[in-house]
Structure formats: structure tokens, C-alpha cells
Short mmCIF file of N, CA and C in Angstrom, two decimals:
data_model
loop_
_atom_site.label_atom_id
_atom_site.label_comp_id
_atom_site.label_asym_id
_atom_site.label_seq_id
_atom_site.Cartn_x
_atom_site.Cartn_y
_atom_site.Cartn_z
N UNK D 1 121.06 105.23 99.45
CA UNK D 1 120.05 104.41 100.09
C UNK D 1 120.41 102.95 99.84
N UNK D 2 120.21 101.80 100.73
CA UNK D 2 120.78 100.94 100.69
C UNK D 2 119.56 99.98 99.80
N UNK D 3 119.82 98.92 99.64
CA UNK D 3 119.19 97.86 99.17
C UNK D 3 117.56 97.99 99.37
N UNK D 4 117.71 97.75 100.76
CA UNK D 4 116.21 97.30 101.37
C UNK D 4 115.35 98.55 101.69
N UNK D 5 116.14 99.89 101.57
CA UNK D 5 114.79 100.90 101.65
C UNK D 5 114.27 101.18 100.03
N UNK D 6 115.49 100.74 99.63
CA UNK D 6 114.78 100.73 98.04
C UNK D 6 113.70 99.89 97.39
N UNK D 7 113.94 98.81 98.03
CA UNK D 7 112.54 97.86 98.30
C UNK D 7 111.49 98.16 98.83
N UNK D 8 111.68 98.66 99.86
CA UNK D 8 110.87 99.39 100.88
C UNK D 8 110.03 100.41 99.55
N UNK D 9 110.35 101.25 99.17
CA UNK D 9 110.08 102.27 98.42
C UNK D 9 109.26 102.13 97.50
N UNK D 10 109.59 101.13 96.73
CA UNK D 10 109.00 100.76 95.47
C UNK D 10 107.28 99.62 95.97
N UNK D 11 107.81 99.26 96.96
CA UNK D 11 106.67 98.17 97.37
C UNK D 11 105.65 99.42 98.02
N UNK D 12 105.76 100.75 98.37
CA UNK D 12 105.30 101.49 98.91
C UNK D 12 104.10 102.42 97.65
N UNK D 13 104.70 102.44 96.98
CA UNK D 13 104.15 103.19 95.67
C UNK D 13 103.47 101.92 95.26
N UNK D 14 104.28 100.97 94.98
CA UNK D 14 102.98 99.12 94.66
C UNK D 14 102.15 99.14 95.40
N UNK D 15 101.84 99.19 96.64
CA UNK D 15 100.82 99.68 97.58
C UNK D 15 99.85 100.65 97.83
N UNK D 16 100.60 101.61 97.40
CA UNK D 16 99.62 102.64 97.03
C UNK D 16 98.84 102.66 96.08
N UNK D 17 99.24 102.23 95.04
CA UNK D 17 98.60 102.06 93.69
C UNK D 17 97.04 101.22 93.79
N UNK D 18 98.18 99.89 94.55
CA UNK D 18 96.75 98.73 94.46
C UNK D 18 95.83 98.98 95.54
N UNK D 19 95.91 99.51 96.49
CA UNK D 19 95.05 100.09 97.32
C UNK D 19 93.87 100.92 96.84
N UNK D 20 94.29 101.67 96.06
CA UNK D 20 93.83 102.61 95.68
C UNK D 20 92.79 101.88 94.54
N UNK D 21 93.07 101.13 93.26
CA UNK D 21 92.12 100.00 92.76
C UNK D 21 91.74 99.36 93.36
N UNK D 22 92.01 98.80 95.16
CA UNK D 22 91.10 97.69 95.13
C UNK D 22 89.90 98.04 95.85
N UNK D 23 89.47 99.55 95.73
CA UNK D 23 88.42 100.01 95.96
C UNK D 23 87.09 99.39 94.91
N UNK D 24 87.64 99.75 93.92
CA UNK D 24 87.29 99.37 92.39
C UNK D 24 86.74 97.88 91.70
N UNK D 25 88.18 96.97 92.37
CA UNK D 25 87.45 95.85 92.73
C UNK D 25 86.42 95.19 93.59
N UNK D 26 86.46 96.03 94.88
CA UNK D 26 86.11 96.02 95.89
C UNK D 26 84.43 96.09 95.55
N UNK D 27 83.85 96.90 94.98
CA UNK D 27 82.47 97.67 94.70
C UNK D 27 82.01 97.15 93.55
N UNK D 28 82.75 96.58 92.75
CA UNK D 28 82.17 95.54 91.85
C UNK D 28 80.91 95.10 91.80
N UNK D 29 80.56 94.82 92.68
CA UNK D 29 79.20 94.25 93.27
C UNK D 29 79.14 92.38 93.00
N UNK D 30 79.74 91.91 93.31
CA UNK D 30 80.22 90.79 94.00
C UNK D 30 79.98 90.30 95.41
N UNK D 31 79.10 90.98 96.35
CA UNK D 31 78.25 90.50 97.18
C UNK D 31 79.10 90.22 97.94
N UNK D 32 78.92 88.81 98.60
CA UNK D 32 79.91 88.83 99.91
C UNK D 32 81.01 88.12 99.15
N UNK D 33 81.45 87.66 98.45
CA UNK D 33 82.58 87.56 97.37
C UNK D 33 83.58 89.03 97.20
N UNK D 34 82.89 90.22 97.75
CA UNK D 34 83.77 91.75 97.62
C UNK D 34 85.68 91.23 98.29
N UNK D 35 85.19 90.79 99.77
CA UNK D 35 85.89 91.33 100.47
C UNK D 35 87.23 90.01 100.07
N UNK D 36 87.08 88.78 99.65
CA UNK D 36 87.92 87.64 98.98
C UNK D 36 88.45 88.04 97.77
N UNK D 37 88.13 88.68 97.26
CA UNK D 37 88.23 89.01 95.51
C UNK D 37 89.24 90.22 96.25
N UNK D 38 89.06 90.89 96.84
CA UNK D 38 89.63 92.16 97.13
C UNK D 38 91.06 91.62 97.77
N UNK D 39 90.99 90.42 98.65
CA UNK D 39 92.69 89.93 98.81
C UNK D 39 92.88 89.94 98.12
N UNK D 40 92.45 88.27 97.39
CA UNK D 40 93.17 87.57 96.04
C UNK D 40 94.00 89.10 95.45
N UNK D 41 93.34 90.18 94.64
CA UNK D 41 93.73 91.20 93.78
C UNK D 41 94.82 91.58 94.74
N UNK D 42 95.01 92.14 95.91
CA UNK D 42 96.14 92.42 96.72
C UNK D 42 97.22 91.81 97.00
N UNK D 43 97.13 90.29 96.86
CA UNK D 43 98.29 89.24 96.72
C UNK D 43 98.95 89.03 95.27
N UNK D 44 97.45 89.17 94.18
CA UNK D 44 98.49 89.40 92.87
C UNK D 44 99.39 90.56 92.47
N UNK D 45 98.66 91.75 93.03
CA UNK D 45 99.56 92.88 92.82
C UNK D 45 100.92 93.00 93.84
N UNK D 46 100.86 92.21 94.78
CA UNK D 46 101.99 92.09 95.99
C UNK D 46 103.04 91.50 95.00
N UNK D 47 102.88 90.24 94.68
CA UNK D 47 103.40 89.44 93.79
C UNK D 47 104.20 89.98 92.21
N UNK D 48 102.87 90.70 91.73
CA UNK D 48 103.93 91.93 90.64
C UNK D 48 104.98 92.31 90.83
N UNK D 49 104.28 93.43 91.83
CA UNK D 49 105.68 93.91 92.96
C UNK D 49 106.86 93.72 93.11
N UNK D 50 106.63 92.77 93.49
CA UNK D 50 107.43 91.35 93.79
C UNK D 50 108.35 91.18 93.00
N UNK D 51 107.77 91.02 91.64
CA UNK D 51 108.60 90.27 90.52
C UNK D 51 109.31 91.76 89.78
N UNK D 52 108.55 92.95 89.82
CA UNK D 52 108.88 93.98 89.35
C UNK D 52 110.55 94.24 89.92
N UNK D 53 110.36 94.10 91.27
CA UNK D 53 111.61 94.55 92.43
C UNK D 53 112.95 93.44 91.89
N UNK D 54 112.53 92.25 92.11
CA UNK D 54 113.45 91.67 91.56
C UNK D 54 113.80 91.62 90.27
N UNK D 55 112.92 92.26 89.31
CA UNK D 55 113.93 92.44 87.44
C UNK D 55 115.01 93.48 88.07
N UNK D 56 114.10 93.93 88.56
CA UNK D 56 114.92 95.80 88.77
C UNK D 56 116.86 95.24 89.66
N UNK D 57 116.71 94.87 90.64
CA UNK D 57 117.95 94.46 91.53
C UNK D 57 118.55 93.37 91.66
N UNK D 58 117.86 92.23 90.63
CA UNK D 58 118.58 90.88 90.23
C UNK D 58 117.42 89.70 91.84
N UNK D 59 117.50 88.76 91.17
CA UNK D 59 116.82 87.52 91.66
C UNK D 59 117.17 87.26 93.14
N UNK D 60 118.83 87.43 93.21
CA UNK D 60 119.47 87.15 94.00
C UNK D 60 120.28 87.99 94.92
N UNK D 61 119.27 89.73 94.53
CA UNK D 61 119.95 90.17 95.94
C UNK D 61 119.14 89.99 97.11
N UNK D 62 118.27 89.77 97.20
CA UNK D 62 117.34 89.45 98.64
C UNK D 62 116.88 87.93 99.24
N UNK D 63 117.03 88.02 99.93
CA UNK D 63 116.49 86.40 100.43
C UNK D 63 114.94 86.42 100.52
N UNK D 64 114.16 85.70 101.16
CA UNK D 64 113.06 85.42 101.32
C UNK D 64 112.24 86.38 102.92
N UNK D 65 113.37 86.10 103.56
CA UNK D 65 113.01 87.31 105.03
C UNK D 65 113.34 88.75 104.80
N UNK D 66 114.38 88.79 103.84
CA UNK D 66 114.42 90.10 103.87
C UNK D 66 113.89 90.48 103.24
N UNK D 67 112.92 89.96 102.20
CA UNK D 67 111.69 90.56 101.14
C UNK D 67 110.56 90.63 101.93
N UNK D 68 110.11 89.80 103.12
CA UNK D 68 108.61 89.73 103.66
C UNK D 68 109.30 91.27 104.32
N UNK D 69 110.19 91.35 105.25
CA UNK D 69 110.16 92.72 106.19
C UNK D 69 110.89 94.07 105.29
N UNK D 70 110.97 94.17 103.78
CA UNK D 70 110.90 94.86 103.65
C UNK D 70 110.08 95.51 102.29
N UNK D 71 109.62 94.46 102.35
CA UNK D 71 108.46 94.91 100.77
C UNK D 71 107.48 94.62 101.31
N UNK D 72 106.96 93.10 101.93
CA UNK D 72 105.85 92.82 102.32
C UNK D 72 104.97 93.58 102.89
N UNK D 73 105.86 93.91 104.10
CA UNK D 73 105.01 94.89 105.07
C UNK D 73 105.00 96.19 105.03
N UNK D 74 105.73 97.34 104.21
CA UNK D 74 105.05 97.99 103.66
C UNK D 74 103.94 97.89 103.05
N UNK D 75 104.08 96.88 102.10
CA UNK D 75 103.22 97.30 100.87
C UNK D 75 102.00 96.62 101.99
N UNK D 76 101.65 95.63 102.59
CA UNK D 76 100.26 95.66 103.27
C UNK D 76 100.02 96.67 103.99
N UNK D 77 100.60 97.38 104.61
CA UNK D 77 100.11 98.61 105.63
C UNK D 77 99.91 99.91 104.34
N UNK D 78 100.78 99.96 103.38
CA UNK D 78 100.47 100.94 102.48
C UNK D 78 98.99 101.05 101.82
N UNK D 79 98.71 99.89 101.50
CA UNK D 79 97.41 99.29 100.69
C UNK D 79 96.71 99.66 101.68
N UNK D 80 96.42 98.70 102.91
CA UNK D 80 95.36 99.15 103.68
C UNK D 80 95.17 100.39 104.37
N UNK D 81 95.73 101.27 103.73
CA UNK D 81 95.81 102.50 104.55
C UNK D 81 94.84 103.57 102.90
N UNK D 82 95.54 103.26 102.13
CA UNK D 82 95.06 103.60 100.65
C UNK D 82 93.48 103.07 100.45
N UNK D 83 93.60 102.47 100.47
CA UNK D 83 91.88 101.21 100.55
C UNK D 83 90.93 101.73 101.06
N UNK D 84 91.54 102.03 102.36
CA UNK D 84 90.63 102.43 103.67
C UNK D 84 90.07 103.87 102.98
N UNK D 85 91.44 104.66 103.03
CA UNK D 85 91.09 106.21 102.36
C UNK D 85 90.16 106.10 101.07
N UNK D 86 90.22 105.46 100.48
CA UNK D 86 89.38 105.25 98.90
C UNK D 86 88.20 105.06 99.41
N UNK D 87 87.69 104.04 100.13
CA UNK D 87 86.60 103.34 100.46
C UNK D 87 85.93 104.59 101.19
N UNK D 88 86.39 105.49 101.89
CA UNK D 88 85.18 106.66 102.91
C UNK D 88 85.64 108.21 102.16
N UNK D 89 86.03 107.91 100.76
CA UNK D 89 85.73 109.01 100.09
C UNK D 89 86.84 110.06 100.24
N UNK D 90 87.61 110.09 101.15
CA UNK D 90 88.77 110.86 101.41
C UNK D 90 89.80 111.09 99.93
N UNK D 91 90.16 110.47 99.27
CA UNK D 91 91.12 110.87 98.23
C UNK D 91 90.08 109.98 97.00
#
């Protein structure tokens, strides 16, 4: 597997994960503050991610485009797909 599905991969399981807590954050009861608090937490855990992927494969194997199309956007479609499922009781 090359570079970027391995990115792909790992940002996929990062996604899943935080999706899956930011139900948690989400219900807090934080009022209309839920649904802001619930990014913010999705951009820091993106960002983990983030930093996790690059200890793992060095600083300098990915550029900046090839991290948004292949970590980024997993991991947002992963999350909101996880989120969604958390939030109506499904898993």
C-alpha cells in the first residue's frame, strides 16, 4: 500500500474514533454552544491525527495537498458518518 492510502487509513480509524466521542461532547449540555464545541473537538482531534501520521512517516513525506485529500477528507466524512450513527442510537 502506498503512502497516501496509509494516510487514508489511519485518518479513517482517527475519524472513527472522534466521531464516535463527539457525541459525548456533543450532549454535554452546552446549549447552543453543543454544535461549536463539537467542531472545535473535531479539528483538535483532526490535528492529533495529523501529528500522529506524521511521527509515524516523517514530517516530510507529505505536502500540505496531499494531506487535505488524503487524511482530511476521510477523516471528515468518517466522523460525520460516526457522529451521525452515535447521535440516533444506531451503534
Amino acid at each position: 500500500m502506498d503512502l497516501e492510502g496509509k494516510v487514508a487509513v489511519i485518518h479513517a480509524i482517527g475519524g472513527a474514533v472522534a466521531g464516535y466521542l463527539t457525541n459525548y461532547v456533543y450532549t454535554v449540555g452546552l446549549g447552543s454552544l453543543s454544535g461549536i464545541v463539537a467542531f472545535i473537538f473535531m479539528i483538535v482531534a483532526l490535528l492529533i491525527t495529523g501529528h500522529i501520521t506524521a511521527i509515524l512517516f516523517g514530517r516530510e513525506s507529505m505536502n500540505q495537498k496531499q494531506w487535505f485529500g488524503s487524511g482530511v477528507v476521510p477523516f471528515f466524512f468518517v466522523w460525520a458518518v460516526f457522529w451521525v450513527l452515535k447521535f440516533n442510537g444506531v451503534i
